[in-house]
PDB file of C-alpha atoms in Angstrom:
ATOM      1  CA  MET A 255      28.906 -36.413  10.736  1.00  0.00           C
ATOM      2  CA  LYS A 256      27.161 -35.125  13.871  1.00  0.00           C
ATOM      3  CA  LYS A 257      27.715 -31.505  12.790  1.00  0.00           C
ATOM      4  CA  LEU A 258      26.158 -32.179   9.389  1.00  0.00           C
ATOM      5  CA  TYR A 259      23.174 -33.884  11.028  1.00  0.00           C
ATOM      6  CA  LEU A 260      22.740 -31.023  13.493  1.00  0.00           C
ATOM      7  CA  ALA A 261      22.915 -28.455  10.664  1.00  0.00           C
ATOM      8  CA  THR A 262      20.262 -30.399   8.722  1.00  0.00           C
ATOM      9  CA  VAL A 263      17.977 -30.550  11.751  1.00  0.00           C
ATOM     10  CA  LEU A 264      18.417 -26.822  12.395  1.00  0.00           C
ATOM     11  CA  MET A 265      17.655 -25.946   8.767  1.00  0.00           C
ATOM     12  CA  ALA A 266      14.506 -28.087   8.855  1.00  0.00           C
ATOM     13  CA  ALA A 267      13.407 -26.414  12.095  1.00  0.00           C
ATOM     14  CA  GLN A 268      13.983 -22.974  10.613  1.00  0.00           C
ATOM     15  CA  SER A 269      11.961 -23.871   7.513  1.00  0.00           C
ATOM     16  CA  TRP A 270       9.127 -25.132   9.663  1.00  0.00           C
ATOM     17  CA  ALA A 271       9.215 -22.001  11.821  1.00  0.00           C
ATOM     18  CA  LEU A 272       8.958 -19.781   8.734  1.00  0.00           C
ATOM     19  CA  ALA A 273       5.971 -21.753   7.447  1.00  0.00           C
ATOM     20  CA  ASP A 274       3.551 -20.170   9.883  1.00  0.00           C
ATOM     21  CA  SER A 275       0.790 -18.907   7.592  1.00  0.00           C
ATOM     22  CA  SER A 276      -1.617 -20.060   4.922  1.00  0.00           C
ATOM     23  CA  VAL A 277      -4.219 -18.415   2.713  1.00  0.00           C
ATOM     24  CA  GLN A 278      -7.803 -19.525   3.160  1.00  0.00           C
ATOM     25  CA  VAL A 279     -10.002 -19.131   0.096  1.00  0.00           C
ATOM     26  CA  GLY A 280     -13.192 -20.686   1.367  1.00  0.00           C
ATOM     27  CA  VAL A 281     -15.034 -22.911   3.812  1.00  0.00           C
ATOM     28  CA  PHE A 282     -17.916 -24.964   2.462  1.00  0.00           C
ATOM     29  CA  GLN A 283     -20.527 -27.396   3.715  1.00  0.00           C
ATOM     30  CA  ASN A 284     -20.531 -29.099   0.325  1.00  0.00           C
ATOM     31  CA  GLN A 285     -17.459 -30.948  -0.962  1.00  0.00           C
ATOM     32  CA  LYS A 286     -18.323 -30.202  -4.598  1.00  0.00           C
ATOM     33  CA  ASN A 287     -18.283 -26.451  -3.906  1.00  0.00           C
ATOM     34  CA  ALA A 288     -14.897 -26.783  -2.197  1.00  0.00           C
ATOM     35  CA  GLN A 289     -13.524 -28.662  -5.219  1.00  0.00           C
ATOM     36  CA  GLN A 290     -14.852 -25.980  -7.577  1.00  0.00           C
ATOM     37  CA  GLN A 291     -13.144 -23.259  -5.535  1.00  0.00           C
ATOM     38  CA  LYS A 292      -9.898 -25.242  -5.525  1.00  0.00           C
ATOM     39  CA  ALA A 293     -10.070 -25.452  -9.328  1.00  0.00           C
ATOM     40  CA  ARG A 294     -10.881 -21.732  -9.653  1.00  0.00           C
ATOM     41  CA  VAL A 295      -7.883 -20.809  -7.511  1.00  0.00           C
ATOM     42  CA  ALA A 296      -5.631 -23.150  -9.511  1.00  0.00           C
ATOM     43  CA  LEU A 297      -6.435 -21.093 -12.618  1.00  0.00           C
ATOM     44  CA  VAL A 298      -4.836 -18.115 -10.834  1.00  0.00           C
ATOM     45  CA  GLY A 299      -1.723 -20.227 -10.249  1.00  0.00           C
ATOM     46  CA  VAL A 300      -2.142 -20.800  -6.520  1.00  0.00           C
ATOM     47  CA  GLU A 301      -1.938 -24.340  -5.142  1.00  0.00           C
ATOM     48  CA  THR A 302      -4.523 -25.226  -2.507  1.00  0.00           C
ATOM     49  CA  GLN A 303      -5.647 -28.224  -0.553  1.00  0.00           C
ATOM     50  CA  ILE A 304      -8.923 -29.230   1.026  1.00  0.00           C
ATOM     51  CA  THR A 305      -9.058 -30.261   4.663  1.00  0.00           C
ATOM     52  CA  THR A 306     -12.138 -31.448   6.494  1.00  0.00           C
ATOM     53  CA  GLN A 307     -13.414 -30.668   9.945  1.00  0.00           C
ATOM     54  CA  LYS A 308     -16.181 -32.568  11.703  1.00  0.00           C
ATOM     55  CA  LEU A 309     -18.492 -30.439  13.798  1.00  0.00           C
ATOM     56  CA  LYS A 310     -20.188 -31.579  17.008  1.00  0.00           C
ATOM     57  CA  ASP A 311     -23.518 -31.862  15.204  1.00  0.00           C
ATOM     58  CA  GLY A 312     -21.978 -34.334  12.739  1.00  0.00           C
ATOM     59  CA  ALA A 313     -21.731 -31.902   9.827  1.00  0.00           C
ATOM     60  CA  THR A 314     -18.501 -31.672   7.851  1.00  0.00           C
ATOM     61  CA  LEU A 315     -16.816 -28.463   6.739  1.00  0.00           C
ATOM     62  CA  TYR A 316     -14.443 -28.395   3.756  1.00  0.00           C
ATOM     63  CA  ARG A 317     -11.723 -25.774   4.126  1.00  0.00           C
ATOM     64  CA  VAL A 318      -9.840 -24.685   0.983  1.00  0.00           C
ATOM     65  CA  HIS A 319      -6.416 -23.238   1.795  1.00  0.00           C
ATOM     66  CA  THR A 320      -2.806 -23.112   0.683  1.00  0.00           C
ATOM     67  CA  PRO A 321      -0.138 -25.278   2.297  1.00  0.00           C
ATOM     68  CA  SER A 322       1.772 -23.601   5.137  1.00  0.00           C
ATOM     69  CA  THR A 323       4.174 -20.910   4.007  1.00  0.00           C
ATOM     70  CA  SER A 324       5.841 -17.740   5.253  1.00  0.00           C
ATOM     71  CA  LYS A 325       3.663 -14.769   6.130  1.00  0.00           C
ATOM     72  CA  ASN A 326       5.241 -12.695   3.325  1.00  0.00           C
ATOM     73  CA  ARG A 327       4.551 -15.406   0.746  1.00  0.00           C
ATOM     74  CA  ALA A 328       0.995 -15.806   2.028  1.00  0.00           C
ATOM     75  CA  GLN A 329       0.408 -12.063   1.658  1.00  0.00           C
ATOM     76  CA  GLU A 330       1.760 -12.167  -1.911  1.00  0.00           C
ATOM     77  CA  MET A 331      -0.659 -14.995  -2.750  1.00  0.00           C
ATOM     78  CA  GLN A 332      -3.531 -13.106  -1.126  1.00  0.00           C
ATOM     79  CA  ASN A 333      -2.739 -10.029  -3.235  1.00  0.00           C
ATOM     80  CA  ARG A 334      -2.615 -12.126  -6.419  1.00  0.00           C
ATOM     81  CA  LEU A 335      -5.967 -13.707  -5.568  1.00  0.00           C
ATOM     82  CA  HIS A 336      -7.572 -10.358  -4.739  1.00  0.00           C
ATOM     83  CA  SER A 337      -6.347  -8.956  -8.076  1.00  0.00           C
ATOM     84  CA  ARG A 338      -8.310 -11.793  -9.736  1.00  0.00           C
ATOM     85  CA  ASN A 339     -11.448 -11.133  -7.633  1.00  0.00           C
ATOM     86  CA  VAL A 340     -10.955 -14.178  -5.410  1.00  0.00           C
ATOM     87  CA  ASP A 341     -11.710 -13.613  -1.733  1.00  0.00           C
ATOM     88  CA  ALA A 342      -8.787 -14.745   0.412  1.00  0.00           C
ATOM     89  CA  ILE A 343      -7.567 -14.248   3.944  1.00  0.00           C
ATOM     90  CA  VAL A 344      -4.147 -14.895   5.474  1.00  0.00           C
ATOM     91  CA  ILE A 345      -4.358 -17.224   8.474  1.00  0.00           C
ATOM     92  CA  SER A 346      -1.387 -17.245  10.865  1.00  0.00           C
ATOM     93  CA  LYS A 347      -0.599 -19.896  13.428  1.00  0.00           C
TER      94      LYS A 347
END
C-alpha cells in the first residue's frame, strides 16, 4: 500500500513540475473586455481563465490566460492563437 501511495505522490509531483507555463492572451482594466477576449479565444479552441490582481492604487487588472501546462503545450497553443491573429505570449514560472 505504501508503495502505491508513494508512486501516486511521485506522479502528481511530476505532473505539477511539467505544468510550468501558461499562455497569456491579454491583461485588461475592464472585466467586460477580459470576458470578450476569453470568448474570442474559446472560438479558437483554447481554454482560458480570468484572474484578478489588485494594484497598490486600488485598480484591478484582469489577466486572461490558459491554465498551467507544459512549455511545449503552451507553445503549441501560442502558435494556434497566432495563426488565428490572436496575440499570445508564453509565460513560464
